[in-house]
PDB file of C-alpha atoms in Angstrom:
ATOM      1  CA  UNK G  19       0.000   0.000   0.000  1.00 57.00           C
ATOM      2  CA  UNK G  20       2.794   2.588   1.216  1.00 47.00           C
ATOM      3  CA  UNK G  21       4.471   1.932  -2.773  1.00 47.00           C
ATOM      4  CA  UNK G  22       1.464   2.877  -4.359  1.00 49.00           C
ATOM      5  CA  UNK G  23       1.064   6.080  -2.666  1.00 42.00           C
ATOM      6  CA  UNK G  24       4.539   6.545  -2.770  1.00 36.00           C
ATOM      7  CA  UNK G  25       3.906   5.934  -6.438  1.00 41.00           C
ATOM      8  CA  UNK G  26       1.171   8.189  -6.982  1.00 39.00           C
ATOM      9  CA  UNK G  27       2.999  11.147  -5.311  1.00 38.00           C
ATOM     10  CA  UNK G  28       6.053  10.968  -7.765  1.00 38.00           C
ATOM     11  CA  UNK G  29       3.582  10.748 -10.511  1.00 39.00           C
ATOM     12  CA  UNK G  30       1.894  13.738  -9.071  1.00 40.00           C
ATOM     13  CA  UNK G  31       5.152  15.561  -8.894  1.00 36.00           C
ATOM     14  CA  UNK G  32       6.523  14.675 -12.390  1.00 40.00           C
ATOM     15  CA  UNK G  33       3.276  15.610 -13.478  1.00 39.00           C
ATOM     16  CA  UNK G  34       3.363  19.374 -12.045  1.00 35.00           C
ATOM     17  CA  UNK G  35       7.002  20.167 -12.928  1.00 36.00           C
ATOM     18  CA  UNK G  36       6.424  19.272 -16.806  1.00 38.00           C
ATOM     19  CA  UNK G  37       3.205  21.364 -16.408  1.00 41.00           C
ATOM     20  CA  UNK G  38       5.580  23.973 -15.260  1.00 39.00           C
ATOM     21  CA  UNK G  39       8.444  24.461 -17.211  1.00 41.00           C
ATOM     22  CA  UNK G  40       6.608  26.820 -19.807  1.00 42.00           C
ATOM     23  CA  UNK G  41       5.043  28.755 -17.235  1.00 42.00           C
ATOM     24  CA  UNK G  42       6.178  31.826 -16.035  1.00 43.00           C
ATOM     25  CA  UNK G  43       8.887  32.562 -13.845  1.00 44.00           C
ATOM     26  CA  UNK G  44       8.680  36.392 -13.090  1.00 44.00           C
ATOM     27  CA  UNK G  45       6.173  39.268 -13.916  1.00 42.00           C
ATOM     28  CA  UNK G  46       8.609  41.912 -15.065  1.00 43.00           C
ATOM     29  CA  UNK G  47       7.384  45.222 -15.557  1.00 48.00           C
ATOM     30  CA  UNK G  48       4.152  44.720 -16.666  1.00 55.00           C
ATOM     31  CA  UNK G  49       5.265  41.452 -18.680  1.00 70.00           C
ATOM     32  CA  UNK G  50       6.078  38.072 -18.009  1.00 86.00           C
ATOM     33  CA  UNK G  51       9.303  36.152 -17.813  1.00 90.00           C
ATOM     34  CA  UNK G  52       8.886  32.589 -19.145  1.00 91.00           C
ATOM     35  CA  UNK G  53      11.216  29.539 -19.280  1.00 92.00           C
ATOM     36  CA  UNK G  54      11.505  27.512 -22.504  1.00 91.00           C
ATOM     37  CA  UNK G  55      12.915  24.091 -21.524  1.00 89.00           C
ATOM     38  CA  UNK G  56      14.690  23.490 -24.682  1.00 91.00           C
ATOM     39  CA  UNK G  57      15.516  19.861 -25.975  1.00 93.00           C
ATOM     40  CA  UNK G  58      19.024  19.470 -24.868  1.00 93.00           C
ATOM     41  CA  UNK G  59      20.189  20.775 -28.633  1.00 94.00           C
ATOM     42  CA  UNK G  60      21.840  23.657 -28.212  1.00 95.00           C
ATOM     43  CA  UNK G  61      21.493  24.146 -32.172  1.00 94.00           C
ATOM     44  CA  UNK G  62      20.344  27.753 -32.184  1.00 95.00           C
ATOM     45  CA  UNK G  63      23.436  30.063 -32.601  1.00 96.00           C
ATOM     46  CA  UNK G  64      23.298  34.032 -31.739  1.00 97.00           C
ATOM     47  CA  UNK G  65      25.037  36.947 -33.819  1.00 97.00           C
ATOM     48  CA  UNK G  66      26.937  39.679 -32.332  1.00 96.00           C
ATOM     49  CA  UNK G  67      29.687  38.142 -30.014  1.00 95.00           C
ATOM     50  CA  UNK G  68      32.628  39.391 -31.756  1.00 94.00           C
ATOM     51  CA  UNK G  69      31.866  42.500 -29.776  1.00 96.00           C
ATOM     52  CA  UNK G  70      30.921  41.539 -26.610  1.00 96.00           C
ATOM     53  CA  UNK G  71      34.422  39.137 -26.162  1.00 94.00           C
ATOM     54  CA  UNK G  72      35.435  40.554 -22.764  1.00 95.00           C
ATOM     55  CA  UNK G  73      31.680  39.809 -20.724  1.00 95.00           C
ATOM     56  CA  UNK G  74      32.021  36.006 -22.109  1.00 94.00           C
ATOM     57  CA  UNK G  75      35.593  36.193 -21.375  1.00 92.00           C
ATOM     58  CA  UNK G  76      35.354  37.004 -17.792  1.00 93.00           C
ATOM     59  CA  UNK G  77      32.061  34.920 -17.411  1.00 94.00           C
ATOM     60  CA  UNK G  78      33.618  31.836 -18.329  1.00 89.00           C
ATOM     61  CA  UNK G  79      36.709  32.378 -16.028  1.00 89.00           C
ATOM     62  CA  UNK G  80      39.467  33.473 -19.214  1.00 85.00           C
ATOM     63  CA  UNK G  81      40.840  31.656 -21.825  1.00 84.00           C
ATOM     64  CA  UNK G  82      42.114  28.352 -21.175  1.00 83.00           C
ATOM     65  CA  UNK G  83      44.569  25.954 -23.041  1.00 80.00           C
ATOM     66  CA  UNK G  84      40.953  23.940 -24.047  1.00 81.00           C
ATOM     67  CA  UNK G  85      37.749  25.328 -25.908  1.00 82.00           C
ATOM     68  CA  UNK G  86      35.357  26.692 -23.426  1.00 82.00           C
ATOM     69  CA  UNK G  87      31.439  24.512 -22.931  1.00 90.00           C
ATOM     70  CA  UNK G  88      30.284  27.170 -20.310  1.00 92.00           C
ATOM     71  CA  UNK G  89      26.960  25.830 -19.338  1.00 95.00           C
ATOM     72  CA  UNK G  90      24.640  28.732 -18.187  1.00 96.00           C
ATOM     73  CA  UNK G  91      21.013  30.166 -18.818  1.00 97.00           C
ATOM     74  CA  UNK G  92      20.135  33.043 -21.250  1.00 97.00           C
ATOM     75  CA  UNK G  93      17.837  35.558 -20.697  1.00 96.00           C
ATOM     76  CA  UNK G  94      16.053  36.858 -24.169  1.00 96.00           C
ATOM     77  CA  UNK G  95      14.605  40.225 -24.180  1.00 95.00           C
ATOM     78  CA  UNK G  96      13.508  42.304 -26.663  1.00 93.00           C
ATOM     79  CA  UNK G  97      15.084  45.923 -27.362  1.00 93.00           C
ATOM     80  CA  UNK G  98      12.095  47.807 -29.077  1.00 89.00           C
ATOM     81  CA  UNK G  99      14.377  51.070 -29.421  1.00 92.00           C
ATOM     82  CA  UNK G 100      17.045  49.479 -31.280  1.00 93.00           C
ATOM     83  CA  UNK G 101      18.299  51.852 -33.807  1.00 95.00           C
ATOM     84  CA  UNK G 102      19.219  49.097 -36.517  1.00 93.00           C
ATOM     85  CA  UNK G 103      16.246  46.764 -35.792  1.00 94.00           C
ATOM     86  CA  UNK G 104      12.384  47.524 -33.881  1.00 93.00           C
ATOM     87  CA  UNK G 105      12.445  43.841 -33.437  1.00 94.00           C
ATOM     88  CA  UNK G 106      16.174  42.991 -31.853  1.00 96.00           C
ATOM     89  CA  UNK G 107      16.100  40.584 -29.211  1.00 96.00           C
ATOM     90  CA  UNK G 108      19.096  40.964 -26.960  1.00 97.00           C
ATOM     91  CA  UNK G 109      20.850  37.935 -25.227  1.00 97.00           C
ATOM     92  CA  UNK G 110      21.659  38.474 -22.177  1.00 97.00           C
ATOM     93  CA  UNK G 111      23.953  35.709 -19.583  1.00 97.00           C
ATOM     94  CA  UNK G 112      24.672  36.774 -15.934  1.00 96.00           C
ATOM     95  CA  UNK G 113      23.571  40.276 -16.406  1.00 95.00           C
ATOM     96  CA  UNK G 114      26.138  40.667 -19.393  1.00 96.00           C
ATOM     97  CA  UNK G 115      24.456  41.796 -22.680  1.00 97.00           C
ATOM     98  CA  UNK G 116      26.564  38.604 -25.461  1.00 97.00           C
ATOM     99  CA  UNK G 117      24.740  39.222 -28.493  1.00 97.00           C
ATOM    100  CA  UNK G 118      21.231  38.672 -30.649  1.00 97.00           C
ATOM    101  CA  UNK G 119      19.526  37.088 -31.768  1.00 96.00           C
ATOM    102  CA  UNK G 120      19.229  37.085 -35.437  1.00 96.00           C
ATOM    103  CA  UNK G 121      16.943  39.156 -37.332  1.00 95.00           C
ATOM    104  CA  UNK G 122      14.331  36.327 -38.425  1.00 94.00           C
ATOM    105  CA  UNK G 123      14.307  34.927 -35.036  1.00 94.00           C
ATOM    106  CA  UNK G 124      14.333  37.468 -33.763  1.00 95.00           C
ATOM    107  CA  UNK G 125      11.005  38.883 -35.978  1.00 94.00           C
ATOM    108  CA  UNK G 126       9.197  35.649 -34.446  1.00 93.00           C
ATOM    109  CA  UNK G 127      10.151  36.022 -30.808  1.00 93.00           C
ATOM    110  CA  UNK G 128       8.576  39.487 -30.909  1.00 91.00           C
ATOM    111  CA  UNK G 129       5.625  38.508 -32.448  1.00 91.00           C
ATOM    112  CA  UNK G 130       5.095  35.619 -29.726  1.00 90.00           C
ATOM    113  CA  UNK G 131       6.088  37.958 -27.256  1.00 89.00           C
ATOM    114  CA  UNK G 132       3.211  40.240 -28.316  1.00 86.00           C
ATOM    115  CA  UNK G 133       0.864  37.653 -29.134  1.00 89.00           C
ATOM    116  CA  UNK G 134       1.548  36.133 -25.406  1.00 87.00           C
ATOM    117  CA  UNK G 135       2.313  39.140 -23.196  1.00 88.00           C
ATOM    118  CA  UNK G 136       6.189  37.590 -22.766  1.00 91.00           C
ATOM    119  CA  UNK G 137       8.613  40.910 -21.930  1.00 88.00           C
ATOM    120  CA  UNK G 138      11.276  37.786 -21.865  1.00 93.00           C
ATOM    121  CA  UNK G 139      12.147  34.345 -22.360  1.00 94.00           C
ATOM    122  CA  UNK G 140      15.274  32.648 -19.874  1.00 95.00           C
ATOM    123  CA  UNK G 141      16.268  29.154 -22.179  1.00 95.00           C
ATOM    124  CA  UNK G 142      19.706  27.338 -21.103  1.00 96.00           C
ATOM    125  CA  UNK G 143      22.779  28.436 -22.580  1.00 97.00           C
ATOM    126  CA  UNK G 144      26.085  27.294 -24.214  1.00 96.00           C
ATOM    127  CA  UNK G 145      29.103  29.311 -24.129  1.00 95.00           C
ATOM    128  CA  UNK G 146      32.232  27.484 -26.376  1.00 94.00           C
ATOM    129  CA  UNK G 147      35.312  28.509 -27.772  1.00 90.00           C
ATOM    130  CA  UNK G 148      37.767  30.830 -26.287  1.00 83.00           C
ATOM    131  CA  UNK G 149      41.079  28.685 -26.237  1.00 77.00           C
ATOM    132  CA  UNK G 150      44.577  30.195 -26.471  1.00 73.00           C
ATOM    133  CA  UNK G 151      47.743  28.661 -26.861  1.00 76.00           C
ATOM    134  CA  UNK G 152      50.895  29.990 -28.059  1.00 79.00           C
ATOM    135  CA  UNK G 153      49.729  30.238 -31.625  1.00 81.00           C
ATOM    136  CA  UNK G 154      46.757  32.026 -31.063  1.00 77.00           C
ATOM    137  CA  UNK G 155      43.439  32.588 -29.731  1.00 78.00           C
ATOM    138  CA  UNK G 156      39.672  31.640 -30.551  1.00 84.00           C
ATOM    139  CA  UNK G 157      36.453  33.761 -30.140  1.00 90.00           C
ATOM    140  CA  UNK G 158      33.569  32.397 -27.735  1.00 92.00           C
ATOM    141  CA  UNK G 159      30.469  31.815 -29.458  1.00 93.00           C
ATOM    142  CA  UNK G 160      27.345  31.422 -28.010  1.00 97.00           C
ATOM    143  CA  UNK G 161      24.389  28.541 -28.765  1.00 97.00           C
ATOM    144  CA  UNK G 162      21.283  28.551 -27.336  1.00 97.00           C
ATOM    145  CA  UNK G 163      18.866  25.289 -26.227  1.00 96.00           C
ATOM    146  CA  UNK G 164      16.156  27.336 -27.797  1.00 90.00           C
ATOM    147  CA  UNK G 165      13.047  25.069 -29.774  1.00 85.00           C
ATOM    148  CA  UNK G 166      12.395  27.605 -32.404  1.00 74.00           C
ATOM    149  CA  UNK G 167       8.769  25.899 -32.178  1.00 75.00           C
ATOM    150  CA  UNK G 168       8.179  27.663 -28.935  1.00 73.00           C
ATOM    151  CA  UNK G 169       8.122  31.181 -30.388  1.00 74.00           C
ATOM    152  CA  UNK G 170       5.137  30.214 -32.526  1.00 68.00           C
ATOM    153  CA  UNK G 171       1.859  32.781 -31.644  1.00 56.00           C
ATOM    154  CA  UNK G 172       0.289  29.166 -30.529  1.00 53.00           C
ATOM    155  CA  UNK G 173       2.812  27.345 -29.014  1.00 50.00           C
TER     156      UNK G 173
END
C-alpha cells in the first residue's frame, strides 16, 4: 500500500514540474518572464559576439589551453528602441548583454512575445570557444537550447 502512494505522489510531482516548465517565472514590468525548456540541442546560434568578447571572457573564467562549454542560462529580451532593428532581441547571460539574436528569429520572438504578453524568455545556454595557446586565440560563441517551435503565436 505505502508503494502505491509513494507511487502516486512521484507521478503527481513529475506531473506538475512538466506542467511547469513553460510557465512563467517572473512578472517583469508589466510582462512576463517565461522559461523555454529546450531539448538538450543547443542548435540555435546568436550573432553579435565578436563585440561583446570581454563579458564572455570574464564569465567563463578566461581563456584556457581547451575550448570553453560554459553551461549557463540566457535571458532573451527584446530591445524595441534598437536603432538598426524595432524587433532585436538581446541575449543576455549573468547580467552581461553577449549578443542577438538574429533578425528572423528574432522577428518571431517578438511577435510571440506580443501575441503572449512575454517581456522575456530565460532558455539554457552554451558558451564554447575561447582557447589560447601559443599560436593564437579563438572567439567564444554562443548557442542557445532554444526550440524555435516555442516562439510560434500558438505554441
Amino acid at each position: 500500500m505505502v508503494w502505491i502512494l509513494v507511487a502516486v505522489a512521484a507521478a503527481i510531482l513529475i506531473f506538475v514540474v512538466v506542467q511547469n516548465q513553460r510557465r512563467p517565472v517572473a512578472a517583469v514590468g508589466g510582462g512576463l518572464t517565461v522559461r523555454f525548456p529546450g531539448d538538450g540541442d543547443y542548435e540555435t546560434d546568436i550573432v553579435g559576439e565578436s563585440n561583446y568578447q570581454t563579458d564572455l571572457e570574464a564569465i567563463c573564467g578566461g581563456r584556457s589551453k581547451e575550448s570553453h562549454e560554459f553551461e549557463c542560462e540566457a535571458m532573451l529580451r527584446r530591445e524595441p528602441d534598437n536603432p538598426y532593428d524595432p524587433n532585436a532581441v538581446c541575449v543576455w547571460v549573468q547580467d552581461r548583454r553577449v549578443g542577438y539574436l538574429a533578425r528572423p528569429l528574432a522577428a518571431a520572438f517578438s511577435q510571440m512575445a506580443a501575441a503572449r504578453g512575454v517581456t522575456a524568455v530565460v532558455c539554457d545556454a552554451l558558451i564554447v570557444g575561447g582557447w589560447r595557446d601559443a599560436k593564437g586565440e579563438s572567439h567564444f560563441g554562443v548557442k542557445l537550447d532554444l526550440v524555435e517551435d516555442d516562439l510560434d503565436d500558438e505554441g
